[in-house]
PDB file of C-alpha atoms and ligand atoms in Angstrom:
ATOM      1  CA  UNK C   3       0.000   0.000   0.000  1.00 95.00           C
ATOM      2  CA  UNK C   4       1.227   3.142  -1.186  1.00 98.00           C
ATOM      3  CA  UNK C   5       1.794   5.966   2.165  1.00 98.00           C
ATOM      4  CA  UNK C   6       2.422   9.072   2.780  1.00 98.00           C
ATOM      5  CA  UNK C   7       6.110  10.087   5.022  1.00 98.00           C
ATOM      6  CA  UNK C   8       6.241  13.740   5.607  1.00 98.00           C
ATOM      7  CA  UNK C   9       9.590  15.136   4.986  1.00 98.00           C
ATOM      8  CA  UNK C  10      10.124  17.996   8.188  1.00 98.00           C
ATOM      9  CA  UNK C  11      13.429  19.207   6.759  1.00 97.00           C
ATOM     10  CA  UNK C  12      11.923  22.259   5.113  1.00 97.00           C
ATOM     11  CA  UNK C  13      10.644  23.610   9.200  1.00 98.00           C
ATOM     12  CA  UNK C  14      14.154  22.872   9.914  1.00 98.00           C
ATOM     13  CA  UNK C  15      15.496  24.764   7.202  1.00 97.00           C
ATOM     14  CA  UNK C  16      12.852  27.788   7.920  1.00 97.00           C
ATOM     15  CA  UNK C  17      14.443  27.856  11.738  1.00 98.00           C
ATOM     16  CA  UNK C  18      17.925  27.854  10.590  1.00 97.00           C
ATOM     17  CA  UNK C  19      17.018  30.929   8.436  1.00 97.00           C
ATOM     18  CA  UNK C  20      16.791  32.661  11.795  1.00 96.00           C
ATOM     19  CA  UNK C  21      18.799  30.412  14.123  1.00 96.00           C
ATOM     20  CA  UNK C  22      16.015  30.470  16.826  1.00 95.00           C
ATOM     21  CA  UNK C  23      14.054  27.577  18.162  1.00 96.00           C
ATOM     22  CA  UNK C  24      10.700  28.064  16.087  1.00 97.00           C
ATOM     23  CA  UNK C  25       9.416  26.974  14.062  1.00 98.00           C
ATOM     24  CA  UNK C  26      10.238  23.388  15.899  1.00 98.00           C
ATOM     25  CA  UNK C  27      10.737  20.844  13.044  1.00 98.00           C
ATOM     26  CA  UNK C  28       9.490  18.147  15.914  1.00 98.00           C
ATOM     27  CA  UNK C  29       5.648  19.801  16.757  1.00 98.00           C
ATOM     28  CA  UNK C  30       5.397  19.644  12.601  1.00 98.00           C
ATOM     29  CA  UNK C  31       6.054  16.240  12.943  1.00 98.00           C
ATOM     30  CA  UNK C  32       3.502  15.379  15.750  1.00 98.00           C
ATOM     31  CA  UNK C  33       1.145  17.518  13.778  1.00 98.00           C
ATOM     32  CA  UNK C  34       1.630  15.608  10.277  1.00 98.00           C
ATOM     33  CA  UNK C  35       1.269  12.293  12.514  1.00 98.00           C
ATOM     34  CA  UNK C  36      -2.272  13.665  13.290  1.00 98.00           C
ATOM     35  CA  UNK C  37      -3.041  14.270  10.494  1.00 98.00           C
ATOM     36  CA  UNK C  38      -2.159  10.508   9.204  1.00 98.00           C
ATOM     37  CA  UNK C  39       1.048  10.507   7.857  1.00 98.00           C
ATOM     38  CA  UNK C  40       2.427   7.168   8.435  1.00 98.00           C
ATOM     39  CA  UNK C  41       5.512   8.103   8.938  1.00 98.00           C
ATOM     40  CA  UNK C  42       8.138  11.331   9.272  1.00 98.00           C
ATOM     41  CA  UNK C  43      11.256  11.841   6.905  1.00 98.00           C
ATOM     42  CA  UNK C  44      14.166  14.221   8.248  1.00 98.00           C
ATOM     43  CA  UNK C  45      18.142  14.020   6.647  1.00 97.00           C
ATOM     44  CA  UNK C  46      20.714  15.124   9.314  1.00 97.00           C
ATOM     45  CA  UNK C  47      23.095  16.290   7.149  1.00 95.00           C
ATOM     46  CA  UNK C  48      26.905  16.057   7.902  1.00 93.00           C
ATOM     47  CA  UNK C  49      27.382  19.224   8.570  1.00 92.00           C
ATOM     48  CA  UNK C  50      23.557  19.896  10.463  1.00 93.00           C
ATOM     49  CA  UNK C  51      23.167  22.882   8.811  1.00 93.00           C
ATOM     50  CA  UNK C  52      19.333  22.211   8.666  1.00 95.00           C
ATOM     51  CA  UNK C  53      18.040  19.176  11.139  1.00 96.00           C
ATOM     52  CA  UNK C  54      20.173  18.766  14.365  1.00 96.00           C
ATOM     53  CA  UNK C  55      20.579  15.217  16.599  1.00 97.00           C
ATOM     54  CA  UNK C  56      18.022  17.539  18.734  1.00 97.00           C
ATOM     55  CA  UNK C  57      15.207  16.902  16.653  1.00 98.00           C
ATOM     56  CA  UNK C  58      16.382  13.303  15.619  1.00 98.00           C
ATOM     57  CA  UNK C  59      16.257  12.658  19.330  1.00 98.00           C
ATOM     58  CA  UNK C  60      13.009  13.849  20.459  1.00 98.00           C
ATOM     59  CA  UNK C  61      11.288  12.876  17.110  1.00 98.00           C
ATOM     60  CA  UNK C  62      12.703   8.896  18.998  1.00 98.00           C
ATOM     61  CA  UNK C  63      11.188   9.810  21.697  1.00 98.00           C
ATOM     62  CA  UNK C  64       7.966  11.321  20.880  1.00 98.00           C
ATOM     63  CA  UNK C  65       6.901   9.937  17.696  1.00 97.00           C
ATOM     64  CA  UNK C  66       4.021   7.649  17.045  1.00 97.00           C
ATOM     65  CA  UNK C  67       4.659   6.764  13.867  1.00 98.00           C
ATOM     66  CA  UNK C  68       8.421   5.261  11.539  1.00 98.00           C
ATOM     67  CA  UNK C  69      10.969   7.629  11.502  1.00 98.00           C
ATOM     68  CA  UNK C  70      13.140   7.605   8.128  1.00 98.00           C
ATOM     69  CA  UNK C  71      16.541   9.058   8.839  1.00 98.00           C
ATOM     70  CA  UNK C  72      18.265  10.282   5.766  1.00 98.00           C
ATOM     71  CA  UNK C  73      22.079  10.552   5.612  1.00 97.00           C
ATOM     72  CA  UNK C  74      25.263  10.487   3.519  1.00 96.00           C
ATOM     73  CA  UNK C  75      26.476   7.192   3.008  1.00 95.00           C
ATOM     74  CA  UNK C  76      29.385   7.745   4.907  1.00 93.00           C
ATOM     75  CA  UNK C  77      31.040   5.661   8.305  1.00 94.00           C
ATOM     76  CA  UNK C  78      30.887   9.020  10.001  1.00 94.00           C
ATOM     77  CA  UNK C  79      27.307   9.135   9.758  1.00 96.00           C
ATOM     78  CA  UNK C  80      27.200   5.890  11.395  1.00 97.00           C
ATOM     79  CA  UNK C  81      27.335   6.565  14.836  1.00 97.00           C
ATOM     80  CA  UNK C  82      24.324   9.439  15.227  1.00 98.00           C
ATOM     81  CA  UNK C  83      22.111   6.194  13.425  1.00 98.00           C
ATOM     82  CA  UNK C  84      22.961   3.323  15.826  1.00 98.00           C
ATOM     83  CA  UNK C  85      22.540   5.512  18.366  1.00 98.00           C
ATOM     84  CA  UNK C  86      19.036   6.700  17.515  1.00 98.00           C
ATOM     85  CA  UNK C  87      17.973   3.490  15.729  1.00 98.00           C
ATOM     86  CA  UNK C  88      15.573   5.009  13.197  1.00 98.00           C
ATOM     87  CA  UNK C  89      13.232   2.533  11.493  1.00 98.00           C
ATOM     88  CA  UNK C  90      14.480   3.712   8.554  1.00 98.00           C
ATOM     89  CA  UNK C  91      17.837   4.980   7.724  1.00 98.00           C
ATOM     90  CA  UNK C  92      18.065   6.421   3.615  1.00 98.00           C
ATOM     91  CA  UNK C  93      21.778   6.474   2.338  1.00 98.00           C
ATOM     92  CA  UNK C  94      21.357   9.541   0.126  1.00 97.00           C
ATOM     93  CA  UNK C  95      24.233  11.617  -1.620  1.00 95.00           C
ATOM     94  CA  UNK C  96      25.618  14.806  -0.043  1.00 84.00           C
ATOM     95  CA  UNK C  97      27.188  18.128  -1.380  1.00 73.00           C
ATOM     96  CA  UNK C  98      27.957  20.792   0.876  1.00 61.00           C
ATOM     97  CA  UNK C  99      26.735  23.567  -1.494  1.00 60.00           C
ATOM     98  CA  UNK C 100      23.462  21.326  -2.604  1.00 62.00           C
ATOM     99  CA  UNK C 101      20.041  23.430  -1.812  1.00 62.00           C
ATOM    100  CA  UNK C 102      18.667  19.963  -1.516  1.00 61.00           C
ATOM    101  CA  UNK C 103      19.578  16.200  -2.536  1.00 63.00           C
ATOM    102  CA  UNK C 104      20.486  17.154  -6.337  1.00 68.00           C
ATOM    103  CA  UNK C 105      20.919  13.617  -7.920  1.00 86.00           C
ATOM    104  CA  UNK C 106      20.634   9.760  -6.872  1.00 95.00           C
ATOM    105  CA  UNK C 107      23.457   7.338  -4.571  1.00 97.00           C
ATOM    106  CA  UNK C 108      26.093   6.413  -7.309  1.00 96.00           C
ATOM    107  CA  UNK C 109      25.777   3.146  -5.404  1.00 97.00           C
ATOM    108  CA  UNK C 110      27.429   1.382  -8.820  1.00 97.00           C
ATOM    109  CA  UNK C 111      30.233   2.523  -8.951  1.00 96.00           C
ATOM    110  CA  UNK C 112      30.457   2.914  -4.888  1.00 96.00           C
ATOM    111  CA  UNK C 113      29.537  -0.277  -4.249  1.00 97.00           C
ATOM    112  CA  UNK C 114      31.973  -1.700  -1.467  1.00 97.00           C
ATOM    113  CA  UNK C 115      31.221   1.599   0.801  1.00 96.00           C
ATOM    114  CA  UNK C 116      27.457   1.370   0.500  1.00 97.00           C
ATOM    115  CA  UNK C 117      27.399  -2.034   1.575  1.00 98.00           C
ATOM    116  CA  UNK C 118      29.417  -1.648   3.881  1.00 97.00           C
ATOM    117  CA  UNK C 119      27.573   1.077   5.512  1.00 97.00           C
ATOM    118  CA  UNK C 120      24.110  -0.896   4.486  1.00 98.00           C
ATOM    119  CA  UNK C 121      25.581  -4.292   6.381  1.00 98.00           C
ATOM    120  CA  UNK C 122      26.402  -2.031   9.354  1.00 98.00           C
ATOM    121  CA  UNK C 123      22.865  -0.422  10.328  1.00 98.00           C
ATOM    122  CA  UNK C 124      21.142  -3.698   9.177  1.00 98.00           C
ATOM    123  CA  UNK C 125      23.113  -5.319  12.129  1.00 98.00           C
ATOM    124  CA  UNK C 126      22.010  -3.242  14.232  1.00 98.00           C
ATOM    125  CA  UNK C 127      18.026  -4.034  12.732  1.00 98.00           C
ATOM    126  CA  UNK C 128      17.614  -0.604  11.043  1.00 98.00           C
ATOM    127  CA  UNK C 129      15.886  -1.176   7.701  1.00 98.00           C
ATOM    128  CA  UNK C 130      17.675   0.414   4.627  1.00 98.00           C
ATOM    129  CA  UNK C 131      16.943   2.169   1.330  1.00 98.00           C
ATOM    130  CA  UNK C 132      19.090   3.520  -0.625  1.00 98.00           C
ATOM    131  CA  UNK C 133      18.082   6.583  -2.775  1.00 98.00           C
ATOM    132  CA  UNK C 134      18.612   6.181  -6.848  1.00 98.00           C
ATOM    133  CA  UNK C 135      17.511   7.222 -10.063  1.00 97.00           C
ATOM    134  CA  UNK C 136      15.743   4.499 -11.983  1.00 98.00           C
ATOM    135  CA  UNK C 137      18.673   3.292 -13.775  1.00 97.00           C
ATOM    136  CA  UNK C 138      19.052  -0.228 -14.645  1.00 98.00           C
ATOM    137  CA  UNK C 139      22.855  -0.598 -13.280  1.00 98.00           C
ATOM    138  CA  UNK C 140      21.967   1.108  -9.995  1.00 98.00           C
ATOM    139  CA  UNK C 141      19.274  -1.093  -9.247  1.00 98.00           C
ATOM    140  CA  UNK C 142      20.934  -3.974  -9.475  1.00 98.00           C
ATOM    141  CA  UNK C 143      24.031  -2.242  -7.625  1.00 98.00           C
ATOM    142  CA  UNK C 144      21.306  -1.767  -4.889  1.00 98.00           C
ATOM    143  CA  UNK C 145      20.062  -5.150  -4.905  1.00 98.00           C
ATOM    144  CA  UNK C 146      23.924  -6.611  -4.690  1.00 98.00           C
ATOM    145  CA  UNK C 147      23.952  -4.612  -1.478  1.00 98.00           C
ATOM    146  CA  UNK C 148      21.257  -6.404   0.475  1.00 98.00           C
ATOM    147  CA  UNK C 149      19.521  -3.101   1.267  1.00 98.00           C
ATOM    148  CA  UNK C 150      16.098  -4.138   1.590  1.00 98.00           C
ATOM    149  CA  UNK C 151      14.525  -1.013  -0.220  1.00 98.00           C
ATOM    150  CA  UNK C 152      15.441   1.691  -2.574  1.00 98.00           C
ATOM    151  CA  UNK C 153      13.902   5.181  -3.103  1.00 98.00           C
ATOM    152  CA  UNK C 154      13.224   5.865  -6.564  1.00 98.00           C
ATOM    153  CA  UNK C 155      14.497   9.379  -7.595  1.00 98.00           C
ATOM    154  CA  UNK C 156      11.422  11.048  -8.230  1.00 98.00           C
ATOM    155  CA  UNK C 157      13.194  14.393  -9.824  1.00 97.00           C
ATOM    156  CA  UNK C 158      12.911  14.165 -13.568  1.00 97.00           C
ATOM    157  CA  UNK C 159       9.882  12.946 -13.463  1.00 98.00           C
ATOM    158  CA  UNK C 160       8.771  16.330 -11.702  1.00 98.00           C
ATOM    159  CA  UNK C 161      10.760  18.453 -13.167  1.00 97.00           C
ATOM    160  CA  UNK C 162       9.405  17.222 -17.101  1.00 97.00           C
ATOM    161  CA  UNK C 163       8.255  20.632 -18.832  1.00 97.00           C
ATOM    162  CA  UNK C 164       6.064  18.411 -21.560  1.00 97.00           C
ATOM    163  CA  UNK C 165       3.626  15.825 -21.181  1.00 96.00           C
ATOM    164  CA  UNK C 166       6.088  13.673 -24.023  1.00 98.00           C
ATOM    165  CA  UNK C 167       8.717  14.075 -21.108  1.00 98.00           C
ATOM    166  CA  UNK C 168       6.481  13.561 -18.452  1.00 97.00           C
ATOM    167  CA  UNK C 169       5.088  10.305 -20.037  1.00 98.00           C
ATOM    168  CA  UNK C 170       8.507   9.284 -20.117  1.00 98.00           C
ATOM    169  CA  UNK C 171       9.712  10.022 -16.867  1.00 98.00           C
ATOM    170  CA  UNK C 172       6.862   8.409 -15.842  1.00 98.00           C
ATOM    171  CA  UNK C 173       7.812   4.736 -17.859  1.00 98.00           C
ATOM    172  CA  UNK C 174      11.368   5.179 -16.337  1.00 98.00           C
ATOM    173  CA  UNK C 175      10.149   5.055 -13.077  1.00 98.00           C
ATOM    174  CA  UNK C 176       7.253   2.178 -13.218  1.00 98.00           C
ATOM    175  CA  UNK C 177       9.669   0.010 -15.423  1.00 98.00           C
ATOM    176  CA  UNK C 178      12.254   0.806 -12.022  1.00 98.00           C
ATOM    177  CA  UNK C 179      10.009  -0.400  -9.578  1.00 98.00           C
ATOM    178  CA  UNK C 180       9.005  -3.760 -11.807  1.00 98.00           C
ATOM    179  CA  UNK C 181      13.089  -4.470 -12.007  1.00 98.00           C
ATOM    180  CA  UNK C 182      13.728  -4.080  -8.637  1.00 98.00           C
ATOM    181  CA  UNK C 183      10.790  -5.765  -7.459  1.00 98.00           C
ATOM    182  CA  UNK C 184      12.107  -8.522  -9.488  1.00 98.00           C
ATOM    183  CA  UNK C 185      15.192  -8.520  -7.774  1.00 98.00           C
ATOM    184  CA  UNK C 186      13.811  -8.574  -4.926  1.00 98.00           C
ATOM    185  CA  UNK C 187      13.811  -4.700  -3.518  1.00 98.00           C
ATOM    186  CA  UNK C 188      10.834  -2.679  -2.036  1.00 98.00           C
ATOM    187  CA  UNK C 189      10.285   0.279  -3.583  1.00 98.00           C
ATOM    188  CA  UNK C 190      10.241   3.682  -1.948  1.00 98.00           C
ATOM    189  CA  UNK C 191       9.932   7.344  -3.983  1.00 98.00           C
ATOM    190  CA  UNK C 192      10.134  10.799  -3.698  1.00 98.00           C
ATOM    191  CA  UNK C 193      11.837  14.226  -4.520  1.00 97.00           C
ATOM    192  CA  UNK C 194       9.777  16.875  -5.912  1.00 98.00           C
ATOM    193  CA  UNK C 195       6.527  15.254  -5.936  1.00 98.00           C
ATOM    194  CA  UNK C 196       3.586  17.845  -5.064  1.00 98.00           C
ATOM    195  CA  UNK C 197      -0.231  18.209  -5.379  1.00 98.00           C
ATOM    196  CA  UNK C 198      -0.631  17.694  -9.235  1.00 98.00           C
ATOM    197  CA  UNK C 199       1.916  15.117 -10.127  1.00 98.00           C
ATOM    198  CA  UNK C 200       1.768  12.632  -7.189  1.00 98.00           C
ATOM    199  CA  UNK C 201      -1.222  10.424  -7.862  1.00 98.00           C
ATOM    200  CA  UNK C 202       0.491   8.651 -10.879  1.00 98.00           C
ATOM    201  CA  UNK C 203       3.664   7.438  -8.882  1.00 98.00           C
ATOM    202  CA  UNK C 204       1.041   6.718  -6.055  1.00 98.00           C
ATOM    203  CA  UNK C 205      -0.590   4.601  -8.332  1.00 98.00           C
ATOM    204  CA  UNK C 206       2.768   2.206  -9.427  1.00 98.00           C
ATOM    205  CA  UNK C 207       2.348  -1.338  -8.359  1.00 97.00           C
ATOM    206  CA  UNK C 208       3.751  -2.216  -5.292  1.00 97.00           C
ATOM    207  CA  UNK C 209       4.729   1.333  -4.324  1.00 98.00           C
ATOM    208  CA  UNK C 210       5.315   1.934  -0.551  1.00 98.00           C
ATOM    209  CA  UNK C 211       6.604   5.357   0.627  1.00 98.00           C
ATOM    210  CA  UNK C 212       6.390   8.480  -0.597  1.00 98.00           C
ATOM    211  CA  UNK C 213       8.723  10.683   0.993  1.00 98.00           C
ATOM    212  CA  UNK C 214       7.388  14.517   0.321  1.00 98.00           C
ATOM    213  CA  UNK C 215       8.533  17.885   1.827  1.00 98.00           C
ATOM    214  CA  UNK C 216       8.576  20.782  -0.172  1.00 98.00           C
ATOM    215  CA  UNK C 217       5.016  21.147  -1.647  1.00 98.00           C
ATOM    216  CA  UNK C 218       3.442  20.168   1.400  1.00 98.00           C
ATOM    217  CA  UNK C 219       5.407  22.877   3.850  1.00 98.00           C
ATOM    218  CA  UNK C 220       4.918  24.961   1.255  1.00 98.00           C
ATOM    219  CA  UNK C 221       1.038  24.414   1.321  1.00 98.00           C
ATOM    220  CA  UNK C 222       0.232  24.836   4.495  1.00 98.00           C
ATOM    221  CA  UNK C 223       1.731  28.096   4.422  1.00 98.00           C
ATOM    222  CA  UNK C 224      -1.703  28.957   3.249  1.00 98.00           C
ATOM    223  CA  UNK C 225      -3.342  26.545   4.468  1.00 98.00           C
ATOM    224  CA  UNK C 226      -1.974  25.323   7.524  1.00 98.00           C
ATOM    225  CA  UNK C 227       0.119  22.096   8.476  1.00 98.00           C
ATOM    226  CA  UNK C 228      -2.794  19.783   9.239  1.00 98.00           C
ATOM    227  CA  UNK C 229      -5.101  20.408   6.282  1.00 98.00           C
ATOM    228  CA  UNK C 230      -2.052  20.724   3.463  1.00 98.00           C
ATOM    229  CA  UNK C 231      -0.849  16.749   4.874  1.00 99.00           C
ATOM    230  CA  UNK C 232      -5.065  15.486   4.654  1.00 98.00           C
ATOM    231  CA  UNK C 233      -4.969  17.242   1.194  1.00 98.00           C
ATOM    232  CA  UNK C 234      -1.985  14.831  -0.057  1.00 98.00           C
ATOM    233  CA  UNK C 235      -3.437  11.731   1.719  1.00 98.00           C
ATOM    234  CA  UNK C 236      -6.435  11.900  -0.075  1.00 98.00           C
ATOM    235  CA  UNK C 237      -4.716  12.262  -3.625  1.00 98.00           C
ATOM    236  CA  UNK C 238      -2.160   9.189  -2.105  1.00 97.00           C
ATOM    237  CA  UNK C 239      -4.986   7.000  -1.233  1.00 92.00           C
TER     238      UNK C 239
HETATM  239  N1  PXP V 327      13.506  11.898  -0.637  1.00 83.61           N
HETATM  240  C1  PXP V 327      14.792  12.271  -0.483  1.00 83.61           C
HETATM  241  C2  PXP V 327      15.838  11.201  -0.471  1.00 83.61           C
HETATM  242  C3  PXP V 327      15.151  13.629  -0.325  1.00 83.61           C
HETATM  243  O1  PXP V 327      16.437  13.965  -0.159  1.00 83.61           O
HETATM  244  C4  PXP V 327      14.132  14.601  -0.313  1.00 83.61           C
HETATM  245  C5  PXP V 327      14.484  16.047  -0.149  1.00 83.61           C
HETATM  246  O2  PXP V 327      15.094  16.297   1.038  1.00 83.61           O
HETATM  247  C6  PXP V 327      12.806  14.170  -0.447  1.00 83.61           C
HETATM  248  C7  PXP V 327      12.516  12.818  -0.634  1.00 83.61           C
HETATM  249  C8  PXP V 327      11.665  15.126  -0.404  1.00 83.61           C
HETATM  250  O3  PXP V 327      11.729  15.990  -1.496  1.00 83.61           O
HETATM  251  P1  PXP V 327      10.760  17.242  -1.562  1.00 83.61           P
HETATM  252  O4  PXP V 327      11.124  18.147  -0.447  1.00 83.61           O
HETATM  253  O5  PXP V 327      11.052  17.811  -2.912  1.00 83.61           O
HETATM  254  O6  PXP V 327       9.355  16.726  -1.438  1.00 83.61           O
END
């Protein structure tokens, strides 16, 4: 079944702007849970310039629902997750000067690193997906790993300027899911998915996650927190 995961980055990111306590990236979180989010999404980057072990902490501690921990796929990064034990931990790239995750895990052509980082938190019974574009070599790369799921890079599908491209974007990203389903992988998305374009990757077979931050912070804005997460669960469901 296809859920929603709220991404809470983006209240980080607004608090940062200021360097203050509010808004608190952990009261979004309860609120989204309210709201029915099935679970919360938040990347502690390696240099916390957005979400600190703070809120990683307290969202352990207060949390109803599974909390996805994004991070670079780096030993450093280790620690902060076996000492939190997420549900979830997603290996995702990292550049310092990114706005936000630009591109997939080259987890081809970084192969011994991601499993070794993948074998690591799955000792310690964290579940992990690794974040890629739907490209043939990197899901099998992914599935060579032993990572149980991957999170299909949602980004040129959302970014298509044409209904040709969209269309095709689209095709990448359900023929994805079918191969790695084959090989054995669940199948996680997200990146840039919003209001208008979500309800066809809702609708791939077998989809489970849909990690989404931007367009839903950005909503409730306007509409407030509560009533821009019900808004996205009903196009989900
Ligand atoms: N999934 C991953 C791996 C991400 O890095 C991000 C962005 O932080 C998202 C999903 C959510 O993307 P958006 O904020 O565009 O919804």
């Amino acid at each position: 079944m296809t859920v929603l995961c709220v991404n809470i980055d983006h209240v980080a990111t607004l608090r940062e702007a200021r360097k203050i306590s509010e808004p608190d990236p952990v009261a979004a979180a309860l609120i989204c849970e309210l709201a029915g989010a099935a679970g919360i999404t938040l990347h502690v980057r390696e240099d916390r310039r957005h979400a600190k072990e703070r809120d990683l902490e307290l969202l352990m501690r207060l949390a109803k629902t599974r909390i996805n921990l994004e991070m670079a796929a780096a030993e450093s990064m280790l620690p902060i997750a076996l000492k939190y034990r997420p549900h979830q931990v997603t290996l995702v790239p990292e550049r310092r000067e990114e706005v936000t995750t630009e591109g997939g895990l080259d987890v081809a052509g970084n192969l011994a690193r991601i499993e070794s980082v993948t074998n690591a938190l799955q000792d310690a019974g964290i579940r992990v997906s690794l974040f890629i574009t739907p490209d043939e070599n990197q899901i099998a790369a992914a599935a060579e790993t032993g990572a149980e799921f991957i999170e299909l890079h949602t980004g040129c599908y959302c970014n298509a300027k044409d209904e040709e491209t969209l269309r095709h974007e689209l095709e990448s990203l359900v023929r994805g899911a079918r191969i790695a389903q084959d090989l054995g992988l669940r199948v996680n998305a997200g990146h840039g998915l919003n209001y208008r374009n979500v309800r066809p990757v809702a609708l791939i077979e077998g989809m489970e996650d849909l990690n989404i931050g931007h367009s839903i912070i950005a909503h409730a804005v306007f509409v407030g927190l509560e009533r821009a997460v019900k808004e996205m669960l009903i196009l989900i469901r």
